[in-house]
Coordinates of C-alpha atoms and ligand atoms in Angstrom, one line a residue:
M16 CA -14.2 -12.9 -22.6
S17 CA -13.5 -15.2 -19.7
L18 CA -15.6 -18.3 -19.2
Y19 CA -15.6 -17.5 -15.5
P20 CA -18.5 -15.3 -14.5
A21 CA -16.3 -12.9 -12.6
R22 CA -12.9 -11.3 -13.0
A23 CA -10.4 -8.9 -11.5
V24 CA -9.7 -6.2 -14.1
V25 CA -6.3 -4.6 -13.4
D26 CA -5.6 -1.2 -15.0
L27 CA -1.9 -1.1 -15.7
A28 CA -2.1 2.7 -16.3
A29 CA -3.2 3.1 -12.7
I30 CA -0.1 1.2 -11.5
R31 CA 2.2 3.3 -13.7
G32 CA 0.6 6.5 -12.4
N33 CA 0.7 5.3 -8.8
V34 CA 4.5 4.6 -9.0
R35 CA 4.9 8.1 -10.5
A36 CA 3.0 9.6 -7.6
L37 CA 5.1 7.6 -5.1
A38 CA 8.3 8.8 -6.7
A39 CA 7.0 12.4 -6.3
H40 CA 6.4 11.7 -2.6
A41 CA 10.0 10.5 -2.3
P42 CA 11.9 12.7 -4.7
T43 CA 15.3 11.9 -3.2
A44 CA 14.9 8.1 -3.3
Q45 CA 14.6 5.4 -5.8
V46 CA 11.4 3.3 -5.8
M47 CA 11.3 -0.4 -5.2
A48 CA 7.8 -1.6 -6.2
V49 CA 6.9 -4.5 -3.9
V50 CA 5.3 -7.2 -6.1
K51 CA 5.1 -10.1 -3.6
A52 CA 2.0 -12.2 -3.3
D53 CA 1.4 -12.1 -7.1
A54 CA 1.7 -8.3 -7.0
Y55 CA -0.8 -8.1 -4.1
G56 CA -3.2 -10.2 -6.3
H57 CA -2.9 -8.0 -9.3
G58 CA -0.7 -10.4 -11.4
L59 CA 3.0 -10.6 -10.9
V60 CA 4.6 -10.0 -14.3
P61 CA 2.2 -7.4 -15.9
S62 CA 2.1 -5.4 -12.7
A63 CA 5.9 -5.5 -12.4
R64 CA 6.3 -4.3 -15.9
A65 CA 3.8 -1.5 -15.4
A66 CA 5.6 -0.4 -12.2
V67 CA 8.9 -0.3 -14.1
E68 CA 7.3 1.8 -16.8
G69 CA 6.1 4.1 -14.1
G70 CA 9.7 4.6 -12.9
A71 CA 10.4 1.8 -10.4
T72 CA 14.1 0.9 -10.6
W73 CA 13.8 -1.9 -8.1
L74 CA 11.2 -4.7 -7.6
G75 CA 10.8 -6.6 -4.3
A76 CA 9.4 -10.1 -3.8
A77 CA 9.2 -11.9 -0.5
Q78 CA 9.6 -15.3 -2.1
V79 CA 12.6 -16.4 -4.1
A80 CA 10.3 -18.2 -6.6
E81 CA 8.6 -14.9 -7.5
A82 CA 11.8 -13.0 -7.9
V83 CA 13.3 -15.7 -10.2
E84 CA 10.0 -15.8 -12.1
L85 CA 10.3 -12.1 -12.9
R86 CA 13.7 -12.7 -14.5
H87 CA 12.6 -15.7 -16.4
A88 CA 9.7 -13.6 -17.8
G89 CA 12.2 -11.2 -19.2
V90 CA 12.0 -8.5 -16.5
V91 CA 15.7 -7.7 -16.6
G92 CA 16.0 -3.9 -16.3
P93 CA 15.3 -3.3 -12.6
R94 CA 17.2 -4.7 -9.7
V95 CA 15.2 -7.4 -7.9
L96 CA 15.4 -8.2 -4.2
T97 CA 14.0 -11.2 -2.4
W98 CA 14.0 -11.7 1.3
L99 CA 12.1 -14.6 2.8
Y100 CA 13.4 -18.1 2.5
A101 CA 14.2 -21.1 4.7
P102 CA 17.3 -23.3 4.7
G103 CA 17.7 -25.2 1.5
A104 CA 16.0 -22.5 -0.7
P105 CA 17.1 -22.4 -4.4
L106 CA 19.5 -19.5 -3.8
R107 CA 21.8 -20.5 -6.6
D108 CA 18.9 -20.0 -9.0
A109 CA 18.4 -16.5 -7.6
V110 CA 22.1 -15.7 -7.9
E111 CA 22.2 -16.9 -11.5
A112 CA 19.1 -14.9 -12.2
D113 CA 20.8 -11.7 -10.9
V114 CA 18.5 -11.4 -8.0
D115 CA 19.7 -9.6 -4.8
L116 CA 19.3 -11.6 -1.6
S117 CA 18.5 -10.5 1.9
V118 CA 20.5 -12.0 4.7
A119 CA 18.7 -12.1 8.0
A120 CA 20.6 -14.8 9.9
A121 CA 24.0 -16.4 10.1
W122 CA 22.9 -19.6 8.3
A123 CA 21.5 -17.5 5.5
L124 CA 24.9 -15.9 4.9
D125 CA 26.4 -19.4 4.7
E126 CA 23.8 -20.5 2.2
V127 CA 24.2 -17.4 0.1
V128 CA 28.0 -17.8 0.0
A129 CA 27.6 -21.5 -1.0
A130 CA 25.1 -20.5 -3.7
A131 CA 27.5 -17.8 -5.0
R132 CA 30.4 -20.2 -5.2
A133 CA 28.3 -22.8 -6.9
A134 CA 27.0 -20.2 -9.4
G135 CA 30.5 -18.8 -9.9
R136 CA 29.3 -15.3 -9.5
T137 CA 29.1 -12.7 -6.7
A138 CA 25.8 -12.6 -4.8
R139 CA 24.5 -9.1 -4.0
V140 CA 23.5 -9.0 -0.4
H141 CA 21.3 -6.7 1.7
L142 CA 21.7 -7.2 5.4
K143 CA 18.3 -7.1 7.1
V144 CA 18.3 -5.6 10.5
D145 CA 15.5 -6.1 13.1
T146 CA 15.4 -2.5 14.3
G147 CA 12.4 -3.2 16.5
L148 CA 9.7 -4.9 14.5
G149 CA 10.5 -8.2 16.2
R150 CA 10.0 -10.2 13.0
N151 CA 12.7 -11.2 10.5
G152 CA 16.2 -9.7 10.6
L153 CA 19.4 -9.6 12.5
T154 CA 19.3 -8.0 15.9
P155 CA 22.0 -5.4 16.3
A156 CA 24.0 -7.9 18.3
D157 CA 23.5 -10.5 15.6
L158 CA 24.6 -8.0 13.0
H159 CA 27.9 -7.2 14.9
A160 CA 28.5 -11.0 15.2
L161 CA 27.9 -11.6 11.5
L162 CA 29.9 -8.7 10.1
P163 CA 33.3 -10.2 10.1
A164 CA 32.1 -13.3 8.2
A165 CA 30.2 -11.1 5.7
L166 CA 33.3 -9.0 5.1
R167 CA 35.4 -12.1 4.6
A168 CA 32.9 -13.4 2.1
Q169 CA 33.1 -10.0 0.4
A170 CA 36.9 -10.1 0.3
E171 CA 36.7 -13.5 -1.3
G172 CA 34.3 -12.2 -4.0
A173 CA 31.4 -14.5 -3.0
V174 CA 29.2 -11.6 -1.9
E175 CA 29.0 -7.8 -2.3
L176 CA 27.3 -6.0 0.6
V177 CA 25.1 -3.6 -1.3
G178 CA 22.3 -2.8 1.2
V179 CA 21.2 -2.5 4.8
W180 CA 17.5 -2.5 5.3
S181 CA 14.8 -2.9 7.9
H182 CA 11.0 -2.7 8.3
L183 CA 8.8 -0.5 10.6
A184 CA 6.3 -1.8 13.1
F185 CA 4.1 1.3 13.2
A186 CA 4.6 3.0 9.8
D187 CA 0.8 3.5 9.7
E188 CA 1.1 5.7 12.8
P189 CA 3.8 8.1 11.8
A190 CA 3.9 9.8 15.2
H191 CA 4.4 6.6 17.1
P192 CA 7.6 6.7 19.2
T193 CA 8.8 3.4 17.8
V194 CA 9.2 4.9 14.3
R195 CA 11.9 7.3 15.5
A196 CA 13.4 4.7 17.8
Q197 CA 13.7 2.2 14.9
A198 CA 15.2 5.0 12.7
V199 CA 17.9 5.5 15.3
V200 CA 18.8 1.8 15.5
F201 CA 18.8 1.7 11.7
A202 CA 21.2 4.6 11.4
D203 CA 23.5 2.9 13.9
A204 CA 23.4 -0.4 11.9
V205 CA 24.2 1.5 8.7
R206 CA 27.1 3.2 10.4
A207 CA 28.5 0.0 11.7
V208 CA 28.4 -1.8 8.3
E209 CA 29.9 1.2 6.6
A210 CA 32.6 1.6 9.3
A211 CA 33.5 -2.0 8.8
G212 CA 34.3 -1.2 5.2
A213 CA 31.2 -1.9 3.1
H214 CA 30.4 0.5 0.3
L215 CA 26.6 0.4 0.4
E216 CA 24.5 1.3 -2.6
V217 CA 21.2 1.5 -0.8
R218 CA 19.7 1.9 2.7
H219 CA 16.0 1.3 2.9
L220 CA 13.3 1.3 5.5
A221 CA 10.1 2.9 4.2
N222 CA 7.0 0.9 3.1
S223 CA 3.9 2.6 1.6
A224 CA 2.8 4.4 4.7
A225 CA 6.3 5.8 5.4
T226 CA 6.8 6.7 1.8
L227 CA 3.6 8.8 1.9
T228 CA 3.9 10.3 5.4
D229 CA 7.5 10.3 6.6
P230 CA 10.3 11.7 4.4
A231 CA 12.8 11.3 7.3
V232 CA 12.9 7.6 6.6
H233 CA 13.1 7.6 2.8
H234 CA 16.9 7.1 2.7
D235 CA 18.1 6.0 -0.8
L236 CA 15.2 3.7 -1.7
V237 CA 11.5 3.4 -0.7
R238 CA 9.7 0.1 -0.7
P239 CA 6.0 0.6 -1.3
G240 CA 3.6 -2.3 -2.0
L241 CA 0.0 -1.5 -1.3
A242 CA 0.2 2.1 -2.6
V243 CA 1.6 0.8 -6.0
Y244 CA -1.8 -0.7 -6.4
G245 CA -3.6 2.5 -5.5
L246 CA -4.8 1.7 -2.0
S247 CA -4.2 3.8 1.1
P248 CA -2.1 2.2 3.8
V249 CA -3.4 4.8 6.2
P250 CA -7.1 5.1 5.5
Q251 CA -7.5 7.0 8.8
L252 CA -5.1 9.7 7.4
G253 CA -6.1 9.9 3.8
S254 CA -7.9 8.3 0.9
P255 CA -6.1 7.1 -2.2
A256 CA -7.1 10.3 -4.0
D257 CA -5.6 12.4 -1.1
F258 CA -2.2 10.8 -1.9
G259 CA -2.6 11.0 -5.7
L260 CA -3.3 7.2 -6.0
V261 CA -5.9 5.4 -8.1
P262 CA -6.9 1.8 -7.1
A263 CA -5.9 -0.5 -10.0
M264 CA -8.2 -3.5 -9.4
T265 CA -11.9 -3.8 -10.2
F266 CA -13.5 -7.0 -9.0
E267 CA -16.7 -7.6 -11.0
A268 CA -19.1 -10.4 -11.8
E269 CA -22.3 -11.1 -13.7
L270 CA -25.6 -11.8 -12.0
A271 CA -26.2 -15.5 -12.3
N272 CA -29.9 -15.5 -11.4
V273 CA -32.6 -12.9 -10.6
K274 CA -35.9 -13.8 -9.2
A275 CA -38.9 -12.5 -7.3
V276 CA -39.4 -13.8 -3.8
P277 CA -42.2 -13.1 -1.2
A278 CA -41.8 -11.3 2.1
G279 CA -40.4 -13.4 4.9
H280 CA -38.2 -15.5 2.6
G281 CA -35.0 -16.7 4.3
I282 CA -31.8 -15.9 2.3
S283 CA -28.7 -18.1 2.1
Y284 CA -27.3 -20.4 4.8
A285 CA -28.9 -20.1 8.3
H286 CA -31.3 -17.4 7.0
Q287 CA -29.3 -14.6 8.6
Y288 CA -31.3 -12.3 6.3
V289 CA -35.1 -12.6 5.7
T290 CA -36.8 -10.5 3.0
P291 CA -38.7 -7.7 4.8
H292 CA -41.2 -7.5 1.9
D293 CA -41.9 -8.9 -1.5
T294 CA -38.7 -8.3 -3.4
V295 CA -36.4 -9.4 -6.2
V296 CA -33.1 -11.0 -5.3
G297 CA -30.0 -11.6 -7.4
V298 CA -27.3 -14.3 -7.2
V299 CA -23.8 -13.0 -7.6
P300 CA -21.5 -15.9 -8.5
V301 CA -18.5 -15.1 -6.3
G302 CA -18.0 -16.3 -2.7
Y303 CA -15.3 -16.9 -0.2
A304 CA -13.4 -19.2 -2.5
D305 CA -13.0 -16.1 -4.8
G306 CA -11.9 -14.0 -1.9
V307 CA -15.2 -12.5 -0.8
P308 CA -14.7 -12.3 2.9
R309 CA -17.2 -14.4 4.9
H310 CA -16.9 -11.8 7.7
A311 CA -18.6 -9.4 5.3
S312 CA -21.9 -11.4 5.3
G313 CA -25.0 -9.4 5.8
T314 CA -27.6 -9.8 8.5
Q315 CA -31.1 -8.5 9.0
D316 CA -29.8 -5.4 10.8
R317 CA -26.5 -4.9 9.0
P318 CA -25.9 -5.0 5.3
G319 CA -22.9 -7.0 4.2
G320 CA -20.1 -6.0 1.9
P321 CA -21.1 -3.5 -0.8
L322 CA -22.1 -4.4 -4.3
R323 CA -22.7 -1.9 -7.1
V324 CA -25.6 -3.0 -9.3
G325 CA -27.2 -0.8 -12.0
G326 CA -25.7 2.4 -10.4
R327 CA -26.9 1.5 -6.9
T328 CA -24.7 0.4 -4.1
L329 CA -26.4 -2.4 -2.1
G330 CA -25.1 -4.8 0.5
V331 CA -24.7 -8.6 0.6
A332 CA -27.9 -10.1 2.0
G333 CA -27.2 -13.1 4.3
R334 CA -24.2 -15.3 4.5
V335 CA -21.3 -15.2 2.0
C336 CA -21.1 -18.8 0.6
M337 CA -18.2 -20.6 -1.0
D338 CA -19.2 -19.7 -4.6
Q339 CA -21.9 -17.1 -4.3
V340 CA -23.6 -14.3 -2.5
V341 CA -27.2 -12.9 -2.7
V342 CA -28.2 -9.3 -3.1
D343 CA -31.7 -7.9 -2.3
L344 CA -32.3 -5.8 -5.4
G345 CA -35.6 -4.5 -4.1
P346 CA -39.2 -4.7 -5.2
G347 CA -39.7 -4.2 -8.9
A348 CA -35.9 -4.3 -9.7
A349 CA -35.1 -4.0 -13.4
E350 CA -32.0 -6.1 -13.3
V351 CA -31.7 -9.4 -15.2
A352 CA -29.3 -12.3 -15.2
G353 CA -26.1 -11.3 -16.9
D354 CA -26.1 -7.7 -15.6
R355 CA -22.8 -6.5 -14.2
V356 CA -22.1 -6.3 -10.5
E357 CA -19.1 -4.5 -9.2
L358 CA -17.7 -5.5 -5.8
F359 CA -15.0 -2.9 -5.8
G360 CA -13.1 -0.7 -8.1
S361 CA -11.4 2.6 -8.4
G362 CA -14.0 4.4 -6.4
L363 CA -13.7 7.4 -8.7
D364 CA -17.3 7.0 -9.8
G365 CA -18.5 6.8 -6.2
G366 CA -18.6 3.0 -6.4
P367 CA -17.4 0.6 -3.6
T368 CA -13.7 0.1 -2.9
A369 CA -11.5 -2.5 -1.5
Q370 CA -11.3 -0.3 1.6
D371 CA -15.1 -0.5 2.0
W372 CA -14.9 -4.3 1.9
A373 CA -12.1 -4.2 4.4
D374 CA -14.3 -2.1 6.7
A375 CA -17.2 -4.4 6.2
A376 CA -15.1 -7.5 7.1
G377 CA -13.1 -5.9 9.9
T378 CA -9.8 -6.2 8.1
I379 CA -7.3 -4.2 5.9
S380 CA -7.5 -3.6 2.2
Y381 CA -4.2 -5.6 1.8
E382 CA -6.2 -8.7 2.7
I383 CA -9.0 -8.0 0.3
V384 CA -6.9 -7.7 -2.8
T385 CA -4.3 -10.4 -2.0
R386 CA -7.1 -12.9 -1.3
V387 CA -9.0 -12.6 -4.6
G388 CA -9.1 -16.2 -5.5
A389 CA -6.7 -18.0 -7.8
R390 CA -9.6 -19.1 -9.9
V391 CA -10.7 -15.6 -10.6
P392 CA -9.1 -14.5 -14.0
R393 CA -7.0 -11.4 -13.9
V394 CA -7.6 -9.3 -16.9
H395 CA -5.0 -6.6 -17.6
V396 CA -6.1 -3.5 -19.4
D397 CA -4.4 -0.2 -20.1
T398 CA -6.9 2.6 -19.9
A399 CA -4.2 5.0 -21.0
A400 CA -4.0 3.1 -24.2
G401 CA -7.8 3.4 -24.6
D402 CA -8.8 -0.1 -23.5
V403 CA -12.4 -0.4 -22.6
P404 CA -12.1 -3.1 -20.0
A405 CA -15.0 -5.4 -20.8
L406 CA -14.5 -5.3 -24.6
T407 CA -10.8 -5.2 -25.4
A408 CA -9.2 -6.8 -22.3
T409 CA -6.3 -9.1 -22.8
E410 CA -6.6 -11.9 -20.4
V411 CA -3.3 -12.9 -18.9
A412 CA -2.9 -16.6 -18.6
R413 CA -2.2 -17.6 -15.0
Ligands
PLP5 C1 9.8 -6.1 4.1 C2 8.7 -5.4 3.4 N1 8.9 -4.2 2.8 C3 7.9 -3.6 2.2 C4 6.6 -4.0 2.2 C5 5.5 -3.2 1.5 O1 4.6 -2.8 2.5 P1 3.3 -1.9 2.1 O2 2.5 -2.8 1.3 O3 2.7 -1.6 3.4 O4 3.9 -0.8 1.4 C6 6.3 -5.2 2.9 C7 5.0 -5.7 2.9 O5 4.5 -6.1 3.9 C8 7.4 -5.9 3.5 O6 7.2 -7.1 4.1

């Protein structure tokens, strides 16, 4: 067991099953499992391997370092795409590691070409088009200006234009008019690149929300991230179960102290919570440094983020601190130090979920799982292989 009094247990069987479910939602497309940000906090390499076992033929990582790390870890089967870098990035390492590169600006094409020449091999390039998100990517005008140089680099053998791709601004509102507008700009961009002579392998636009709700934008490849980890990108439209997904991460800790306190006892910094009667409180040894959002603190009138203790779901009492939170276990509580507390998990047993924490903190579940602190051990289990998480978990060194 870990020496740390908390852990994020990640069920690789859930990740495999989620990818299978996503593939079923997009039967005409390949699946790129997005594993950026340490696989949304779930652990890069084990999660990537599970996604591939579930049928992902592509992996996506925002940062070059994560994409190269996958290859160095021996993840060689799927294609890997990386897309967010600044001038001077180690693109030669990426080309040598057989990582596909996104090009979103003229300087990026120049650097990819230089990296390919230095590596002595062709760089596989996906042209990123800003179809309306207003973030990274070539505007349609930039794309037209860049195409001649891209085709010259292709003729020279420095690059191969294998993809055109973009990202939606309102994928979580499938009926939003910008979705159709972006799809039109995307189709124009694809046509322009193909008319210029590129033989594209893949056109891709859909994140999790679009994969689950909008077949019209699936194209050749869908790019889900959040849903790979079993969370719903559109909680207003459906729960994970509604989409055939199972949350993969369980965040749990052991009670570090349990004690009786009298009525009127202030709890945690600034005494935002005062015990309404004689009671028993427990100290849970995770705080905002572990990713517990401070915005999910509890007050006298509003319980904070949910904690499952002994089959009951209670709320954080008082302020979330850096390393700990307090829970009011109630008068006569039977819990003792060492008892398990679940902050969130699959929700299949009615326990709290990352979405519940997102609601309590006024944020999205993406932020809850990606922010689980670096000091919290990730413990990878495979329930399909019969692992009992707390007993046979293999802790993956981070
Ligand atoms: C370019 C790109 N594609 C795909 C994804 C996956 O998005 P989601 O986690 O909503 O599926 C992201 C994540 O934000 C992204 O930045």
